[in-house]
C-alpha cells in the first residue's frame, strides 16, 4: 500500500496539532476534547457498520453502555485490574453485537432502523430495573481510573494522550480493514446487496462481522468513558446519545475514518460554540444538521475531498 | 370483570390515539418515502396549540379546534418546504437523521414558546365520568374512541374511495409515472404533509386532556407509534388501527395482569418479536427485493 | 491528493483549535465583587424544576446586594446549564471551578447529577450545597457537600406515622415512579410502614414518561388498600390525581412534595384534590413565619409564579452562604466548616442544623387540601417542631 507523500504531510500536521493540543487549549476545552475522542472511537465503529456496510444503526449507544457497565462491574465488584477488564468488556460488547445482530440483521432499511431504536429502549429498561446488577438509576460510582504500574492517568492531560493513543490505534485498524478484502466486501454489500450476493459475497456474514466490529468499538468507547468519568448511569447511554453518535458520523462524512473523528470533535464542541444562543441552541443545532445533510451529503470529509478535486489540474499530481 | 372493562376501555382509548399517530407516520412513509422521526413532536405541537387556543378563547371548542387544524396545516406545509423538498430522494438514513434533527428543533422551539411545564386542557365533553355496569369510565375516553373511529373512517374513504386518494396511491407507487400521468406531484406532496401534520395534531388535541402534554413527550409517543406501525404493518390502514389498539391494550392490560414495571418492555418485546418473525406485521407489505 | 489539500485540512484543524482556545481566557473577578457558581438545569426537560431555583437564586443575589453585599463587595452568582445529562452537569461544575475559581458552588437538585459530580467536587475542594434526595450521596461522606433538603428516606418514617395516626389506615398501597427517587422512597416507606405495624398490600410502579395509571390504581384498589402513598413528580402526580377520580377510586391518597408544586396544582381541579394529603418538604408562607410570607409574595410578584420549597431552600442556602462570606471571607475551607456547623438557622423554608452526614434539613410536614379548594392546611410536622 503506497501512501502519497502529501497525505503523509497531512497526517503529520494533524499529529503535531493533536499532540500539542493540551498546551494550546484551555483546561475546560481539553476535557471536552477528551470526551470527543472517546466518542470518536464509537463513531469510527459506526463508520464500519454504517459508512462502509450501510447498516442503519440507531442504537450504538447501547453497546457503549454494555462496554462501560461491564468494565465498571468487573473493576468495582470483582476487583479486576483495569487492563484485564478492558479487553474483557470489549469482547463482551462484541459478543453482544454478534448475538443481537444475528437475528436483527435479516432486516433492512427502516425496519432495521426501528429495531435498533428498540435496542436503545431495551438497554434503558434493563439498566434502570436490573438494580442488583447495574445499580439502577443510582448508577455505578467509584469506578477506578486507568494506570500503568505506578503511573496513573489521573490528570486530564495524561488521559488525553491515552485516549488519543487508543483512538489512533483503532483508526489504524479500521483503515486496515477498509483496505482489506473484507473492506471491499463491506462496501460492495452497501452499494448493491443483491448483486454482490449473486457474485458470491457472503452478504449476511459480512454484515454480521461489520456489526460485531462496530459493537466492539462501541464497547471500547464505553470502557474509556467509564474510567474517565468514574461514574456511569443509565442516562449516559440513552437514545439521545445514540442519535448524537450517528449525527457525528453523518456530519463528519459517513464513509471516512478521519471524517468520523472530525464529526465527533465538531459535534462535541457545537454546544460550546452555540452557547451564546442560550435556550434556543437546540433549534439552531437541529436546523444546522439538516443544512449539513442537504448541502454536504458526504459530510465535512466529502466537502474537503471535493474542494481538493476542484483545484486546477496543474496543481494536482496525476 | 368491572375492572377488566375499565382497563379495556382505557386501553382502547389510548390505542385509538396511538393508531392515529401511527397513521400519520405511515401515510408519511407510504406517500412520500419519509420515515418521519419527528412525528412525536408534531403531536406535541398540536396538543400545545390546542391547549393555548382553549385557554385563550376560554374553552370555545369549535374555534379552538378549527384554529389548531389551521395551524397544523401550516406546520405541514412548512415541513414540506423545509424538510421534505430538500431531502427528497436522498438515502434513507439521511432522511431519518434529517427528521430526527428537525424533531429536536421543533421540540426546542416548542419549549421556547410554551415553556417546559405541562399544559392543562379540557375535553369537549367535560371531565365527567360515566357509571355503568359497575365500572366508572371517563367521558373523554368514550369521546376519543368515537372520534378516532370516525376520523380513521374518513381517512380510509379519502384514500380508497376518492379520486384524490387514487392520486395519493399512484404517487406512492411511482413518482415518475405519476408525474407522467399528469398528476400535480408537488401539490399532492404538500397535501400529503398537511394530512400528516393534521392527523398528528388531532391526536395531540385528543391526548392533552388525558395526559397533560409537555414538550418532552414527543419521543416516547413516537416510539409507541413505531411499535404500532411495525405490529400492524406498514402501508395499511387496518394495520395502523390494529397495531395502535394492540399497543394500547398491551400497555394497559399488561401493566395490570403481568407487571407494571416492565410494561414498556412488553410492548417492545412484542415489536421485536414481530420484526423477527413477521416483519411485515399483521397487514403490511411484503419486504421484497428488486434487482 | 495534493499538498494544497493537506494544508487545507491542517488549516481546518488549526481553525478548530483556535476556536477552542477562545474559551481559554479565565475571567478574573472584578476587584469589588465576590463570585460564586451555580449549576442549574436551565434548558432541557429538567428546566421545569430548575427554573424555580434559578429564580430563587437570582432573588437571593439581589437581596444580598440590596443589604449591602458582602462587606461592601458585590455578590454575583455565575450560572452554568446542566441540562439533563450527567456529563454536562460535571462539565458545568468543572467549567465554573476553573473559570471563576469560586469559593462556593450551588449544585443541582438531581441525585444522579450530584452523584456524578461528587468526585469532581472532592478533587476541586470547593464547598457545595445540593438538593438531590438520594441517600447514596451522603453515603459518600464527601466533606464538601451539604444537602439542603430532607433526604428521600426521611419521608418514609414520617409517612408511616401519619398513616397510622392521622389517616388511620391499616392496609397501605404504594405507587412510585421507577427511578432513583421513587424506588428509594418506596423502599424506605415499605420498611417504615411495616415498622409502624401496618400492612403493605400492594406495591405498584410506573415509568416516568407513562401516561395511564388505571392498571396500577385499579390494582391498588383491588388488593384492598385503605390508603395509597404516591412518590411522583409533577405531570405524573397530576395524572394520578385526575385518573383516580376518573376511575371512581375513593381511597385517600398521600403524595410527595410535588403535589403542592404550583405547576401541578394548576393542572388539576379541586375535585381531583379531594382526599389528598401531602407530605411536603416544607410549608412556605404563614406557618413558617412572616419572612416566609414575604418571600412568597415577593416571588409571586417578581416571577409571576408561586414559590415552591424546592426553590426556596436554595434561597436559604444563599443566605447562609452570605452570612458565611461576611464572617469568614471567601475561604473555601472556612466556608466548608461554617456550613458543617450550622445550628438552628431559620430560613424561609425551615429550620436548618447540619449533622455529621452533611444533611442540613431534618423535618417534613403533612398537609391536606381543604375540600373544594386548592388551598393547603397544615396537619402536623414530623418530627414535631418547636418552631
Coordinates of N, CA, C and O in Angstrom, one line a residue, chain B residues 214-284:
Chain B
X214 N -46.5 17.8 27.8 CA -45.4 18.8 27.8 C -44.4 18.5 26.7 O -44.5 17.5 26.0
X215 N -43.5 19.4 26.5 CA -42.7 19.4 25.3 C -41.8 18.2 25.2 O -41.3 17.9 24.1
X216 N -41.5 17.5 26.3 CA -40.6 16.3 26.2 C -41.3 15.0 25.8 O -40.6 14.0 25.7
X217 N -42.6 15.0 25.6 CA -43.3 13.8 25.4 C -43.2 13.2 24.0 O -43.6 12.1 23.8
X218 N -42.7 14.0 23.1 CA -42.7 13.6 21.7 C -42.1 12.2 21.4 O -42.7 11.4 20.8
X219 N -40.9 12.0 22.0 CA -40.2 10.8 21.6 C -40.9 9.5 22.1 O -40.9 8.5 21.4
X220 N -41.4 9.6 23.4 CA -42.0 8.4 23.8 C -43.3 8.0 23.1 O -43.6 6.9 22.9
X221 N -44.0 9.1 22.7 CA -45.2 8.8 21.9 C -44.8 8.2 20.6 O -45.5 7.3 20.1
X222 N -43.8 8.8 19.9 CA -43.4 8.3 18.6 C -43.0 6.8 18.7 O -43.3 6.1 17.8
X223 N -42.3 6.5 19.8 CA -41.9 5.1 19.9 C -43.1 4.1 19.9 O -43.0 3.1 19.3
X224 N -44.1 4.5 20.6 CA -45.3 3.7 20.7 C -45.9 3.6 19.3 O -46.4 2.5 18.8
X225 N -45.9 4.7 18.6 CA -46.5 4.7 17.2 C -45.6 3.8 16.3 O -46.2 3.1 15.4
X226 N -44.3 3.8 16.5 CA -43.4 3.0 15.6 C -43.8 1.5 15.9 O -43.9 0.7 15.0
X227 N -43.9 1.2 17.2 CA -44.2 -0.2 17.5 C -45.6 -0.6 16.9 O -45.7 -1.7 16.3
X228 N -46.5 0.4 16.9 CA -47.8 0.1 16.3 C -47.7 -0.1 14.8 O -48.3 -1.0 14.3
X229 N -46.9 0.7 14.2 CA -46.7 0.5 12.7 C -46.1 -0.8 12.4 O -46.4 -1.4 11.4
X230 N -45.1 -1.2 13.2 CA -44.4 -2.5 12.9 C -45.4 -3.6 13.1 O -45.5 -4.5 12.3
X231 N -46.2 -3.6 14.2 CA -47.1 -4.7 14.5 C -48.2 -4.7 13.5 O -48.6 -5.8 13.0
X232 N -48.8 -3.6 13.2 CA -49.9 -3.6 12.3 C -49.4 -3.8 10.9 O -50.2 -4.3 10.1
X233 N -48.2 -3.3 10.6 CA -47.8 -3.5 9.2 C -47.8 -2.1 8.5 O -48.8 -1.5 8.5
X234 N -46.7 -1.8 7.9 CA -46.6 -0.6 7.1 C -47.6 -0.6 5.9 O -47.8 -1.7 5.3
X235 N -48.1 0.5 5.6 CA -48.8 0.6 4.3 C -50.2 0.2 4.4 O -50.8 -0.1 3.4
X236 N -50.8 0.1 5.6 CA -52.2 -0.4 5.6 C -52.9 0.3 6.7 O -52.5 0.4 7.8
X237 N -54.1 0.8 6.4 CA -54.9 1.5 7.4 C -55.4 0.5 8.5 O -55.3 0.8 9.7
X238 N -56.0 -0.6 8.1 CA -56.3 -1.6 9.1 C -55.1 -2.0 10.0 O -55.2 -2.2 11.2
X239 N -53.9 -2.0 9.4 CA -52.7 -2.2 10.1 C -52.5 -1.2 11.2 O -52.2 -1.5 12.3
X240 N -52.7 0.1 10.8 CA -52.4 1.1 11.8 C -53.4 1.0 13.0 O -53.0 1.1 14.1
X241 N -54.6 0.7 12.6 CA -55.6 0.6 13.7 C -55.3 -0.6 14.6 O -55.2 -0.5 15.8
X242 N -55.1 -1.8 14.0 CA -54.8 -3.0 14.8 C -53.5 -2.7 15.6 O -53.5 -3.1 16.8
X243 N -52.5 -2.2 15.0 CA -51.3 -2.0 15.7 C -51.4 -1.1 16.9 O -51.0 -1.4 18.0
X244 N -52.1 0.0 16.6 CA -52.3 1.0 17.7 C -53.1 0.4 18.8 O -52.7 0.5 20.0
X245 N -54.2 -0.3 18.5 CA -55.0 -0.8 19.6 C -54.3 -1.9 20.3 O -54.3 -2.0 21.6
X246 N -53.5 -2.7 19.6 CA -52.8 -3.8 20.3 C -51.7 -3.2 21.2 O -51.6 -3.6 22.4
X247 N -51.0 -2.1 20.8 CA -50.1 -1.5 21.7 C -50.7 -0.9 22.9 O -50.3 -1.1 24.0
X248 N -51.9 -0.2 22.7 CA -52.6 0.4 23.8 C -53.0 -0.7 24.8 O -52.9 -0.6 26.0
X249 N -53.6 -1.8 24.3 CA -54.1 -2.8 25.1 C -53.0 -3.5 25.8 O -53.0 -3.8 27.0
X250 N -51.9 -3.8 25.1 CA -50.7 -4.5 25.7 C -50.2 -3.6 26.8 O -49.9 -4.2 27.9
X251 N -50.2 -2.3 26.6 CA -49.6 -1.5 27.7 C -50.5 -1.5 28.9 O -50.0 -1.7 30.0
X252 N -51.8 -1.4 28.7 CA -52.7 -1.2 29.9 C -53.0 -2.6 30.5 O -52.8 -2.8 31.7
X253 N -53.3 -3.6 29.7 CA -53.6 -4.9 30.3 C -52.4 -5.5 30.8 O -52.4 -6.2 31.9
X254 N -51.3 -5.4 30.1 CA -50.0 -5.9 30.5 C -49.6 -5.3 31.8 O -49.1 -6.1 32.7
X255 N -49.8 -4.0 32.0 CA -49.4 -3.4 33.3 C -50.2 -4.0 34.4 O -49.7 -4.1 35.5
X256 N -51.5 -4.3 34.2 CA -52.3 -4.8 35.3 C -52.1 -6.3 35.6 O -51.9 -6.7 36.7
X257 N -52.1 -7.1 34.5 CA -52.1 -8.5 34.7 C -50.7 -9.1 34.7 O -50.5 -10.2 35.2
X258 N -49.7 -8.4 34.2 CA -48.4 -9.0 34.2 C -47.5 -8.2 35.1 O -47.1 -8.7 36.2
X259 N -47.1 -7.0 34.7 CA -46.2 -6.3 35.6 C -46.2 -4.8 35.2 O -46.0 -4.5 34.0
X260 N -46.4 -3.9 36.2 CA -46.4 -2.5 35.8 C -45.0 -2.0 35.5 O -44.8 -1.1 34.8
X261 N -44.0 -2.7 36.2 CA -42.6 -2.3 36.0 C -42.1 -2.5 34.6 O -41.5 -1.6 34.0
X262 N -42.5 -3.6 34.0 CA -41.9 -4.0 32.7 C -42.8 -3.8 31.6 O -42.6 -4.4 30.5
X263 N -43.9 -3.0 31.7 CA -44.9 -3.0 30.7 C -44.3 -2.4 29.4 O -44.7 -2.8 28.3
X264 N -43.4 -1.4 29.5 CA -42.8 -0.9 28.3 C -42.0 -2.0 27.6 O -42.0 -2.1 26.3
X265 N -41.3 -2.7 28.4 CA -40.5 -3.8 27.8 C -41.4 -4.8 27.1 O -41.1 -5.3 26.0
X266 N -42.6 -5.0 27.6 CA -43.6 -5.9 27.0 C -43.9 -5.4 25.6 O -43.9 -6.2 24.6
X267 N -44.2 -4.1 25.5 CA -44.6 -3.6 24.2 C -43.4 -3.8 23.2 O -43.6 -4.1 22.0
X268 N -42.2 -3.5 23.7 CA -41.1 -3.6 22.8 C -40.7 -5.0 22.4 O -40.2 -5.3 21.3
X269 N -40.9 -5.9 23.4 CA -40.7 -7.3 23.1 C -41.6 -7.8 22.0 O -41.3 -8.5 21.1
X270 N -42.9 -7.3 22.1 CA -43.9 -7.6 21.0 C -43.4 -7.1 19.7 O -43.4 -7.8 18.7
X271 N -42.9 -5.8 19.7 CA -42.4 -5.2 18.4 C -41.3 -6.0 17.9 O -41.2 -6.3 16.7
X272 N -40.3 -6.4 18.8 CA -39.1 -7.1 18.3 C -39.5 -8.5 17.8 O -39.0 -9.0 16.8
X273 N -40.5 -9.1 18.5 CA -41.0 -10.4 18.1 C -41.5 -10.3 16.6 O -41.2 -11.1 15.8
X274 N -42.3 -9.3 16.4 CA -42.9 -9.1 15.1 C -41.8 -8.9 14.1 O -41.8 -9.4 13.0
X275 N -40.8 -8.0 14.4 CA -39.7 -7.7 13.5 C -39.0 -9.0 13.1 O -38.6 -9.1 12.0
X276 N -38.8 -9.9 14.1 CA -38.0 -11.1 13.8 C -38.8 -12.1 13.1 O -38.4 -12.8 12.2
X277 N -40.1 -12.3 13.5 CA -40.9 -13.4 13.0 C -41.7 -13.0 11.8 O -42.0 -13.8 10.9
X278 N -42.3 -11.8 11.8 CA -43.2 -11.4 10.8 C -43.0 -9.9 10.5 O -43.8 -9.1 10.9
X279 N -41.9 -9.5 9.9 CA -41.6 -8.1 9.8 C -42.6 -7.2 9.1 O -42.7 -6.0 9.3
X280 N -43.4 -7.9 8.3 CA -44.4 -7.0 7.6 C -45.6 -6.8 8.5 O -46.6 -6.2 8.0
X281 N -45.6 -7.3 9.7 CA -46.7 -7.1 10.6 C -48.0 -7.8 10.2 O -47.9 -8.7 9.4
X282 N -49.1 -7.4 10.8 CA -50.3 -8.2 10.5 C -50.8 -8.0 9.1 O -51.3 -8.9 8.5
X283 N -50.8 -6.7 8.7 CA -51.4 -6.5 7.4 C -50.5 -5.9 6.4 O -50.9 -5.4 5.3
X284 N -49.2 -5.8 6.6 CA -48.4 -4.9 5.8 C -47.8 -5.5 4.6 O -48.1 -6.7 4.2

